[in-house]
GROMACS .gro file of C-alpha atoms in nm:
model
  390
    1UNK     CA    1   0.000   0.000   0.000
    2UNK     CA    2   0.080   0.344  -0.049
    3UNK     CA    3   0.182   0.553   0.264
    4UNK     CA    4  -0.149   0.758   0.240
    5UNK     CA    5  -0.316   0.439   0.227
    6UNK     CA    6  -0.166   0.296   0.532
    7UNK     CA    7  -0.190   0.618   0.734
    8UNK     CA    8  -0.566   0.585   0.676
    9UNK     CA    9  -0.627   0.239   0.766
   10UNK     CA   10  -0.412   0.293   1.059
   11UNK     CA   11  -0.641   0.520   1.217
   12UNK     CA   12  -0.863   0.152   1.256
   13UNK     CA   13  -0.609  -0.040   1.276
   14UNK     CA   14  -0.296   0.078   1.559
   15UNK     CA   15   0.029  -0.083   1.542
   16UNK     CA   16   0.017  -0.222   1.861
   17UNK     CA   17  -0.326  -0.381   1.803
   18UNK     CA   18  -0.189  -0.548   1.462
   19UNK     CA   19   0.109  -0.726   1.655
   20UNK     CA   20  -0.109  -0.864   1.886
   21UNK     CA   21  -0.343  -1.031   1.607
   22UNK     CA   22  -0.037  -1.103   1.464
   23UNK     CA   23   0.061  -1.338   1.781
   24UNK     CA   24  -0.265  -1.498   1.839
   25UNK     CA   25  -0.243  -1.594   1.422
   26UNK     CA   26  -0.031  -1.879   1.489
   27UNK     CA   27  -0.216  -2.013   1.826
   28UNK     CA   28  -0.589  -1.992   1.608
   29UNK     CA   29  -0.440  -2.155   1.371
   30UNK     CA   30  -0.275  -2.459   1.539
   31UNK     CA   31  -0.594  -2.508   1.759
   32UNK     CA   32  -0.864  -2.491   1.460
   33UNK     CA   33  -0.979  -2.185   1.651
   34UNK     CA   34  -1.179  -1.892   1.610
   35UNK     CA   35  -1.032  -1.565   1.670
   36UNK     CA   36  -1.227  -1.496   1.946
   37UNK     CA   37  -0.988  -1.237   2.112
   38UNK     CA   38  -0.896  -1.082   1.826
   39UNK     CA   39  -1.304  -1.029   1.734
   40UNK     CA   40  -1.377  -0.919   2.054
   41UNK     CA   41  -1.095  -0.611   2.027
   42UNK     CA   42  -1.219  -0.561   1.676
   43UNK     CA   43  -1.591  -0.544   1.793
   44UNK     CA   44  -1.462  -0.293   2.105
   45UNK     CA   45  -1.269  -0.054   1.881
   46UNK     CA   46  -1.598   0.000   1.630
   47UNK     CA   47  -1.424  -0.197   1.351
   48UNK     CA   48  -1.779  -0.366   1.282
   49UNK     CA   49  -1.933  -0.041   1.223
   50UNK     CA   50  -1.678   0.098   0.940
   51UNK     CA   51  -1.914   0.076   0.631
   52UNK     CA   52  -2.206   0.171   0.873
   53UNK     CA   53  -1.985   0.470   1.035
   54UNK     CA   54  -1.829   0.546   0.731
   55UNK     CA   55  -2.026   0.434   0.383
   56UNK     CA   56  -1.973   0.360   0.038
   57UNK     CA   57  -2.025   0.698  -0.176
   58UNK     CA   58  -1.860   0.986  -0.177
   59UNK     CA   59  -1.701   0.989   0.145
   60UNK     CA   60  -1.503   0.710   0.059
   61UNK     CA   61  -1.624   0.445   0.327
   62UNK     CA   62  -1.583   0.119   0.037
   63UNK     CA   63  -1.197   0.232  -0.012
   64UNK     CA   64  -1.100   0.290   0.373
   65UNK     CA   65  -1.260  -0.023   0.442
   66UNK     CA   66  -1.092  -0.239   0.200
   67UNK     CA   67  -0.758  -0.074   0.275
   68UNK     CA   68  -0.803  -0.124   0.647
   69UNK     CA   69  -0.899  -0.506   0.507
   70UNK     CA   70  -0.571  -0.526   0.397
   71UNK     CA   71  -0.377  -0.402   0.660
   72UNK     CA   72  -0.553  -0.634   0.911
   73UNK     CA   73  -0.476  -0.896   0.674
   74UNK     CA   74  -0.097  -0.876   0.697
   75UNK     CA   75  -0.101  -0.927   1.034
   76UNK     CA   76  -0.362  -1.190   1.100
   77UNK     CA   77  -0.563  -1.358   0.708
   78UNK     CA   78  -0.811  -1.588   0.844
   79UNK     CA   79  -0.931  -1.264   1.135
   80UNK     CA   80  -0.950  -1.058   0.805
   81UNK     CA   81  -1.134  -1.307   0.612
   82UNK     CA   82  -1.418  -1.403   0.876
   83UNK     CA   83  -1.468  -1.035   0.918
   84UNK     CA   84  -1.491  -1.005   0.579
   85UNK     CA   85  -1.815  -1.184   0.573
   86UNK     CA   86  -1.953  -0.910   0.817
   87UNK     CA   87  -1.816  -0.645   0.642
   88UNK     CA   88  -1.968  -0.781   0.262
   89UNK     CA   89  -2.326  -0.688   0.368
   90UNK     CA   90  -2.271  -0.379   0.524
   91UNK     CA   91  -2.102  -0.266   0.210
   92UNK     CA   92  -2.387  -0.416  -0.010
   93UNK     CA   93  -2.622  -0.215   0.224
   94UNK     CA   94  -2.415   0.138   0.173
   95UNK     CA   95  -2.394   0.061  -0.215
   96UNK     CA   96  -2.709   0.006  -0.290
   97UNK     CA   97  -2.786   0.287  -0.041
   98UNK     CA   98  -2.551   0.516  -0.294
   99UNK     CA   99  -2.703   0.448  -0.616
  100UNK     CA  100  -3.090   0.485  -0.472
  101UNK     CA  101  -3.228   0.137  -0.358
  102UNK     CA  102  -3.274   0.197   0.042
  103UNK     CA  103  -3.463  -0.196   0.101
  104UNK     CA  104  -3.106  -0.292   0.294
  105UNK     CA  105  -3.118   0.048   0.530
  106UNK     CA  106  -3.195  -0.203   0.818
  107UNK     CA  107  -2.883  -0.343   0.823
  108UNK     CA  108  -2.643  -0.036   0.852
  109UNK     CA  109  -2.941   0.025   1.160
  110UNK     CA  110  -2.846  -0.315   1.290
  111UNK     CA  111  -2.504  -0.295   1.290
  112UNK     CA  112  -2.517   0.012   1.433
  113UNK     CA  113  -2.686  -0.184   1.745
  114UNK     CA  114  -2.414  -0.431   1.725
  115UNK     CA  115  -2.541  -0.729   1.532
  116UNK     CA  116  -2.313  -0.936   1.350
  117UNK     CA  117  -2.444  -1.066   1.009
  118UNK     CA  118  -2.285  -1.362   0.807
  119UNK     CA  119  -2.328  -1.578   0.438
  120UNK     CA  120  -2.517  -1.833   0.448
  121UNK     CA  121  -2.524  -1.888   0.050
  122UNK     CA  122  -2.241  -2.092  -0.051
  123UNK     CA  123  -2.390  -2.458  -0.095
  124UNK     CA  124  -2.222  -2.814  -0.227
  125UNK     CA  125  -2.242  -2.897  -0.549
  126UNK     CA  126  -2.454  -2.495  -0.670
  127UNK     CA  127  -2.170  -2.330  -0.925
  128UNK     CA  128  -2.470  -2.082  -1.048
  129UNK     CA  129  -2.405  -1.903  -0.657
  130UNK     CA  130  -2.629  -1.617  -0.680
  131UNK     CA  131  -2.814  -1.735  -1.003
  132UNK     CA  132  -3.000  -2.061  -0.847
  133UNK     CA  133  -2.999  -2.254  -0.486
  134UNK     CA  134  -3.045  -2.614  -0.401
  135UNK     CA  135  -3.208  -2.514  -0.075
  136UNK     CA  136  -3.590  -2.549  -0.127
  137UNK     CA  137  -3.836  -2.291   0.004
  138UNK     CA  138  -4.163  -2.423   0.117
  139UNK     CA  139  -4.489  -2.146   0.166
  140UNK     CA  140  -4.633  -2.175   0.529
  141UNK     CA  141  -4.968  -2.183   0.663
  142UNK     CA  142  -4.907  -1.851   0.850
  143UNK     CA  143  -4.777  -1.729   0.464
  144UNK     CA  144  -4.434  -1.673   0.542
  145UNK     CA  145  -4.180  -1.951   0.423
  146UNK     CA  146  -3.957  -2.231   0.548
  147UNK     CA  147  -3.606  -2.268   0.478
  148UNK     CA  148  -3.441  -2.656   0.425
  149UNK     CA  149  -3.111  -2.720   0.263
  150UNK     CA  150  -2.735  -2.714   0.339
  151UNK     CA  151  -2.499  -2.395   0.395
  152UNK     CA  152  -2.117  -2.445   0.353
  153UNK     CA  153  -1.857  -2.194   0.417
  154UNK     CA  154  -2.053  -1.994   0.684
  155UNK     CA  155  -1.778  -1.788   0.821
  156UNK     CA  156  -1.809  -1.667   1.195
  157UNK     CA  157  -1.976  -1.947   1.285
  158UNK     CA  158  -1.929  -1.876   1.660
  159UNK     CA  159  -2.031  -1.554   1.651
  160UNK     CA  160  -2.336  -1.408   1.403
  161UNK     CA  161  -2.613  -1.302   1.471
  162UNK     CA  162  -2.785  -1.217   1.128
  163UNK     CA  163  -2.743  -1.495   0.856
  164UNK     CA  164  -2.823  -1.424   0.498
  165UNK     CA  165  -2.948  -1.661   0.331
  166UNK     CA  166  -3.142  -1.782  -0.009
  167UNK     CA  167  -3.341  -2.071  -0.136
  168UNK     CA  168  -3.576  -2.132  -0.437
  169UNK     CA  169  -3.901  -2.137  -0.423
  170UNK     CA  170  -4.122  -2.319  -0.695
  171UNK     CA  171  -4.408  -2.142  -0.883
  172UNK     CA  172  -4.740  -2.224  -0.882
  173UNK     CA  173  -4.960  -2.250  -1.161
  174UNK     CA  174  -4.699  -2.188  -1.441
  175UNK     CA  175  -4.519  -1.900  -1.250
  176UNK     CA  176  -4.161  -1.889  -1.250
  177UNK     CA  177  -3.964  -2.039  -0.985
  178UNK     CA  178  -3.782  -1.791  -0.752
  179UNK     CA  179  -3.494  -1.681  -0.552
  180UNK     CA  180  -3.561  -1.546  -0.220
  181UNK     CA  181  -3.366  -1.372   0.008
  182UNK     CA  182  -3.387  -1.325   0.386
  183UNK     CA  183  -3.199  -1.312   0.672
  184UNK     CA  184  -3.221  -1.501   0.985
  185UNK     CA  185  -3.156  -1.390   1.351
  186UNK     CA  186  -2.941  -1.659   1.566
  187UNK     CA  187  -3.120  -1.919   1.785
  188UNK     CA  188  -3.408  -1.941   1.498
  189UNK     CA  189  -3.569  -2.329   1.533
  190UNK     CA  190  -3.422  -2.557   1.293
  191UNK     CA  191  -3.082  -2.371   1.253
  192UNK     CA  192  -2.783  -2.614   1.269
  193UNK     CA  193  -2.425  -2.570   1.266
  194UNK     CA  194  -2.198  -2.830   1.213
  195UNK     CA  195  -1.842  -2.826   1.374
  196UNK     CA  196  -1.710  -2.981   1.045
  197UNK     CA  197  -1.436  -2.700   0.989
  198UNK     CA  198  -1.085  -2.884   0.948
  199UNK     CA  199  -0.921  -2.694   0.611
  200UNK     CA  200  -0.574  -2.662   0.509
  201UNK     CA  201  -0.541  -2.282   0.586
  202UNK     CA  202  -0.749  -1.989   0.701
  203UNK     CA  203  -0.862  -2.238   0.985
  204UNK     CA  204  -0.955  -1.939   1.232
  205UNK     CA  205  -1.266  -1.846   1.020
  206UNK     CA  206  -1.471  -2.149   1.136
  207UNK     CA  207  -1.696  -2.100   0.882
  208UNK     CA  208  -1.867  -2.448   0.945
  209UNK     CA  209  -2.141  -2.617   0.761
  210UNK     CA  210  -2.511  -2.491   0.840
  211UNK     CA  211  -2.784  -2.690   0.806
  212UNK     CA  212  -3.143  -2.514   0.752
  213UNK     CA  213  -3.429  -2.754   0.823
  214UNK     CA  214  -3.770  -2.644   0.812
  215UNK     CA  215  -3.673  -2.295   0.901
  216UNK     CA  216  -3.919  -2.029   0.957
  217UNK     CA  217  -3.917  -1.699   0.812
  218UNK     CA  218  -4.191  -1.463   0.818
  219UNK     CA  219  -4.304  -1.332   0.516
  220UNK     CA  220  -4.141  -0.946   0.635
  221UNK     CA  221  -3.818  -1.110   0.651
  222UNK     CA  222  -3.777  -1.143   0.226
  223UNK     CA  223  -3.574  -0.870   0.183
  224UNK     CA  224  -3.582  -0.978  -0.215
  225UNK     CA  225  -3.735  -1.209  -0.469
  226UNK     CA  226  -3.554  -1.277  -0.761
  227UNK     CA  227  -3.600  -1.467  -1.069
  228UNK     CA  228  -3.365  -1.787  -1.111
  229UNK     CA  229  -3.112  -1.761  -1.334
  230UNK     CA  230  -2.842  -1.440  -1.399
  231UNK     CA  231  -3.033  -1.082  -1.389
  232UNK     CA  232  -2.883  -0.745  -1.326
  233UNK     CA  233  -3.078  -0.683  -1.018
  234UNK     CA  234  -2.918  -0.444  -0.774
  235UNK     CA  235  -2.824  -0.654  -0.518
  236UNK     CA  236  -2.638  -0.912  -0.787
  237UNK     CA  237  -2.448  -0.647  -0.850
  238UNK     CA  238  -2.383  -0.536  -0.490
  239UNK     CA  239  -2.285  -0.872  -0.323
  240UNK     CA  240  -2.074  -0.955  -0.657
  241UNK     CA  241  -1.850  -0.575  -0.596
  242UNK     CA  242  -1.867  -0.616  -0.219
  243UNK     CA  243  -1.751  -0.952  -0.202
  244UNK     CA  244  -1.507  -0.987  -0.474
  245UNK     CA  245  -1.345  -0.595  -0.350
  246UNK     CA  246  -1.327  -0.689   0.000
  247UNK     CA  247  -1.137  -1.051  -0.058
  248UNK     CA  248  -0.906  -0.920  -0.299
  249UNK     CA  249  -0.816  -0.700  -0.023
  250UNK     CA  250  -0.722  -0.991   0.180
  251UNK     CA  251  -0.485  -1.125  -0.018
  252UNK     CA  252  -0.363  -0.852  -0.118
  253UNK     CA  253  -0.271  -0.815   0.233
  254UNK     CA  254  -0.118  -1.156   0.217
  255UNK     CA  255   0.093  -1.076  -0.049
  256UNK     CA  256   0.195  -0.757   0.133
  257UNK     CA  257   0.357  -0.939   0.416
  258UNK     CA  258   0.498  -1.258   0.249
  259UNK     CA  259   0.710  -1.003  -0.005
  260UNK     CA  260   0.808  -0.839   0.368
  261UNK     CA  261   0.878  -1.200   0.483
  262UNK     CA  262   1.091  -1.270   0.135
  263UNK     CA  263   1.315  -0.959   0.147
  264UNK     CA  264   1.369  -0.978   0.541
  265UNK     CA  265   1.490  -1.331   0.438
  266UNK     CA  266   1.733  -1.232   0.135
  267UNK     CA  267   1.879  -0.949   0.359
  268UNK     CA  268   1.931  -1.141   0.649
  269UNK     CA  269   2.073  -1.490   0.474
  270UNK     CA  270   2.422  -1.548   0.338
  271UNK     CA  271   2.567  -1.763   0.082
  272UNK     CA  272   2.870  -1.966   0.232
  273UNK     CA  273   2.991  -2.062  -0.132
  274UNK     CA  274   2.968  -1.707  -0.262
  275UNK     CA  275   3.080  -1.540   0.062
  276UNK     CA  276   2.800  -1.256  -0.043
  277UNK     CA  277   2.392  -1.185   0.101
  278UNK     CA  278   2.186  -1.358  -0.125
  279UNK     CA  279   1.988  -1.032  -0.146
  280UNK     CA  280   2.294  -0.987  -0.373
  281UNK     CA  281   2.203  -1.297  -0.564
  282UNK     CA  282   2.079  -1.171  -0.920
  283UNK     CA  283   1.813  -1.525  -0.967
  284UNK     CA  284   1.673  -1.447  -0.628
  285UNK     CA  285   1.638  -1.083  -0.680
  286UNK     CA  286   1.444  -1.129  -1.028
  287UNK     CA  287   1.230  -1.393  -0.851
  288UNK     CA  288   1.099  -1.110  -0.546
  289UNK     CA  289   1.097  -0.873  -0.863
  290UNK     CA  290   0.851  -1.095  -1.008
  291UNK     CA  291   0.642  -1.150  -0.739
  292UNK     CA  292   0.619  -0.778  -0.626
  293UNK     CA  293   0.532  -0.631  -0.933
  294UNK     CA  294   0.236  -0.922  -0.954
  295UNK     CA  295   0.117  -0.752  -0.640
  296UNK     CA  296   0.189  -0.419  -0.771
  297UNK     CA  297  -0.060  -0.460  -1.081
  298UNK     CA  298  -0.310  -0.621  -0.857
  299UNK     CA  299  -0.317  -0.362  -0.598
  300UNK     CA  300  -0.351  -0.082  -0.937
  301UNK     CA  301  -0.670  -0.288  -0.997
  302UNK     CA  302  -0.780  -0.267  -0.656
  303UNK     CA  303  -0.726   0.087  -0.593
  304UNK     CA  304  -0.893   0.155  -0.911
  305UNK     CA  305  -1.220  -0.065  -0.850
  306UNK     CA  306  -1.286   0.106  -0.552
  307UNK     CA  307  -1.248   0.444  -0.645
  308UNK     CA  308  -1.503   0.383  -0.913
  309UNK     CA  309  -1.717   0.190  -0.675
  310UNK     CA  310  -1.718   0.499  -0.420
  311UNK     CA  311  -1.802   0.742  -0.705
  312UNK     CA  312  -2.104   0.614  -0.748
  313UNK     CA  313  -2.049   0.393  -1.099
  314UNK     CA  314  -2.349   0.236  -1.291
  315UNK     CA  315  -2.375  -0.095  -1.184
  316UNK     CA  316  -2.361  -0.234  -1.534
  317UNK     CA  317  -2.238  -0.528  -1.706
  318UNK     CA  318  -1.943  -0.398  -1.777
  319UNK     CA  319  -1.862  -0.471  -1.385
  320UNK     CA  320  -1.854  -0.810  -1.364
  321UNK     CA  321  -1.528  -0.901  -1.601
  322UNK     CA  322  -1.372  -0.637  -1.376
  323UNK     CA  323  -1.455  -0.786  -1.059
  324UNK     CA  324  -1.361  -1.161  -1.129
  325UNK     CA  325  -1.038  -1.040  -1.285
  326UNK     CA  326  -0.924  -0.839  -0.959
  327UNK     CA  327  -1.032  -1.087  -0.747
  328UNK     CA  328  -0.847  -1.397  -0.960
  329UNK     CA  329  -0.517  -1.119  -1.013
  330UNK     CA  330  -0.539  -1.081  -0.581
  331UNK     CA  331  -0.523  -1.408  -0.500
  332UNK     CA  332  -0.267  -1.497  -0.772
  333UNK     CA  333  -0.038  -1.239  -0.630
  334UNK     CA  334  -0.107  -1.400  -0.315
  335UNK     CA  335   0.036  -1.760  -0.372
  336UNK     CA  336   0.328  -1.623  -0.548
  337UNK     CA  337   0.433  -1.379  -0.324
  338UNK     CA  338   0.378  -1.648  -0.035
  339UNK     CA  339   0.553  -1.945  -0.317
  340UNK     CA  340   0.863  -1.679  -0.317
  341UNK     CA  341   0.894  -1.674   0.052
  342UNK     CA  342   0.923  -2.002   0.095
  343UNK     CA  343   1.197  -2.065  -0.183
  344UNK     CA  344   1.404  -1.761  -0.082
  345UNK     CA  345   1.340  -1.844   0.323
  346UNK     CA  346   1.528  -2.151   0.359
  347UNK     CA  347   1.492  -2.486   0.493
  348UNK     CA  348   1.454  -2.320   0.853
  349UNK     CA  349   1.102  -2.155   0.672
  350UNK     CA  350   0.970  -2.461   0.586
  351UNK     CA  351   0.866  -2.570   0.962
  352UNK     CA  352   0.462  -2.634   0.993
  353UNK     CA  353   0.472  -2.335   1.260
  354UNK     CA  354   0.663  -2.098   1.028
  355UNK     CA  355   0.463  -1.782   0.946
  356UNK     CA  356   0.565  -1.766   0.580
  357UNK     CA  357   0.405  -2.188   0.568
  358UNK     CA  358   0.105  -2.042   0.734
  359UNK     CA  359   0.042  -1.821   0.454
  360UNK     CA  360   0.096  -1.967   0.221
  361UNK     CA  361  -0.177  -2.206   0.313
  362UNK     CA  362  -0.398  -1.912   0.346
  363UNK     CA  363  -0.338  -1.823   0.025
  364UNK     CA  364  -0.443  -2.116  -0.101
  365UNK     CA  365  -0.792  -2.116   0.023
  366UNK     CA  366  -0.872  -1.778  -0.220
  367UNK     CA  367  -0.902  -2.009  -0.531
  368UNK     CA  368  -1.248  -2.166  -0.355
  369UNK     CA  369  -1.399  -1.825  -0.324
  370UNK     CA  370  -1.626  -1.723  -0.590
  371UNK     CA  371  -1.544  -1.663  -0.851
  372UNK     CA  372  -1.304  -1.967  -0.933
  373UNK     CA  373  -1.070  -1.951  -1.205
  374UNK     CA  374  -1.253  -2.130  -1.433
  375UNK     CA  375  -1.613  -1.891  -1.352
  376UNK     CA  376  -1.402  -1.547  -1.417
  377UNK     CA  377  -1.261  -1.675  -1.742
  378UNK     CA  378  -1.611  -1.787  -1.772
  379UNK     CA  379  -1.717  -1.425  -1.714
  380UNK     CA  380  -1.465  -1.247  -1.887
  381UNK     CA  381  -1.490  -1.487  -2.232
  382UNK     CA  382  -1.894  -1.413  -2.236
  383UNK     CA  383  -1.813  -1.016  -2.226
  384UNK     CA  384  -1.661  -1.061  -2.534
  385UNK     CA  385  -1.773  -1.285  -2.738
  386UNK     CA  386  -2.124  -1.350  -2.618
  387UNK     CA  387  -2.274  -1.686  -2.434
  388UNK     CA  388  -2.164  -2.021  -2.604
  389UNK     CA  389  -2.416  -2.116  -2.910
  390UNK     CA  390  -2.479  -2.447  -2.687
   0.00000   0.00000   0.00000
């Protein structure tokens, strides 16, 4: 980051608050543990309220919160990335506020009051995300609805209060099936989570399975109906630039402190055979090169979709090729960066409790977030040349 941008973030984010989520990191992560202390110091200092305190628009709330994203994400990923899932709606809320549709007001309101809102979206086996569900929506007698499926990747498990979640609800006499949205408060009747959450890295997330059976939502609580299948509704639009802004500045953040990691190395190390530093070495310096100017392009396209996003920027099609292509660039820059501090770190680095291996596992986990590889090519391919004949 730029100093400006660090300056800004650390007025969120103190030096001395980032060192101690940066020594808890390695404890969460060992234990399969959620970052309890490190949420509760978060939730204390009014780091929950930034998009409510602070909006998308013209003040700028969308680019202090994804630079403060980043900064919390050198210190401690998997903290970053649970609160991530917090953050995603209240950004939704404030962009949709910007450009005119007020129908997710309530949340900034309820953040404001200290709830803590989560996804409950991602489900096994649905690649259409936003454009279809597997979870089945049944009308009650008392004409609200009743939620049954399964919800994986629920991040802050432990600790939400709000989840958002979707199902699809058949028509009726030839009407379209639907998509509807709602969220649901904590301790709701037939709300299940599973403590299933064993990954390879970002392990202090727990975002554990949830399992919806027969749960009731009243009919109120349908903060949208959509139609199956892709539409340029609003809130597409929203989650798609919240989410994919706010988790490329995670691993951007990543990549920030493995390239710290990698040169720290190089300067420190020495080559017995050469008698030199091997920050002298001219293959190791053009393989940190590399890797930093990676990040350097990614963070350009980050700094530049949020800008744009603040200004107030028709949500148009034109978007989502941009969004899927930051988010992909991020996490790319990401497992290099990490890759290159683990070659240049030494054998010593290669320890399971070594930062640098921690990372690098972190890193990892970005190519399961939407939009996979494979879905932003997808994207990007269809922006130019149309949908496939077949």
């Amino acid at each position: 980051m730029t100093t400006t941008s660090a300056t800004a973030a650390g007025q969120l984010l103190t030096a001395e608050l980032l060192e101690r989520f940066r020594c808890r990191a390695a404890g969460y992560d060992a234990a399969n543990s959620f970052f309890t202390e490190d949420f509760d110091d978060l939730a204390a200092g009014g780091y929950l309220r930034i998009l409510a305190d602070v909006r998308p628009g013209a003040s700028g709330g969308l680019t202090r919160a994804a630079r403060a994203q980043r900064l919390l994400a050198s210190a401690a990923p998997a903290t970053a990335l649970g609160t991530n899932m917090h953050l995603v709606w209240t950004a939704v809320a404030g962009l949709l506020a910007d450009r005119g549709d007020t129908s997710l007001e309530f949340v900034l309101d309820d953040v404001a009051r200290g709830e803590v809102f989560a996804f409950g979206v991602s489900e096994p086996g649905n690649d259409a995300v936003l454009f279809d569900s597997l979870t089945r929506v049944e009308r009650t007698p008392d004409g609200g609805y009743g939620y049954t499926g399964t919800k994986v990747f629920t991040s802050l498990s432990p600790v939400w209060t709000r989840l958002g979640v979707f199902g699809k609800l058949e028509g009726r006499d030839g009407a379209e099936d639907s998509i509807l949205h709602a969220f649901v408060p904590r301790g709701t009747p037939g709300v299940e989570t599973l403590a299933d959450w064993n990954p390879l890295g970002m392990r202090a997330t727990q975002s554990n399975t949830t399992r919806l059976t027969d749960v009731r939502v009243p009919a109120a609580a349908v903060f949208r109906r959509l139609p199956v299948g892709p539409n340029a509704d609003l809130l597409v639009f929203g989650i798609f630039a919240a989410f994919e802004t706010l988790i490329a500045a995670v691993y951007l953040g990543i990549a920030d402190r493995a390239l710290e990691l990698a040169a720290q190395s190089l300067l420190r190390r020495r080559s017995h055979t050469a008698g030199r530093p091997l920050a002298d070495d001219p293959v190791l310096r053009n393989l940190l090169a590399g890797a930093a100017m990676r990040r350097t392009s990614a963070d350009a396209e980050l700094e530049n979709v949020i800008r744009n996003l603040d200004a107030g920027d028709e949500a148009g099609p034109a978007w989502f090729p941009r969004l899927v292509t930051l988010k992909t660039h991020a996490v790319d820059a990401a497992v290099e960066a990490t890759g290159v501090a683990l070659h240049v770190g030494g054998g010593s680095g290669f320890s399971g409790d070594s930062e640098v291996v921690r990372l690098h596992r972190d890193a990892l986990a970005g190519q399961f977030h939407p939009s996979t590889v494979e879905s932003a090519r997808s994207t990007v391919a269809t922006s130019l040349l149309g949908p496939p004949s077949s």
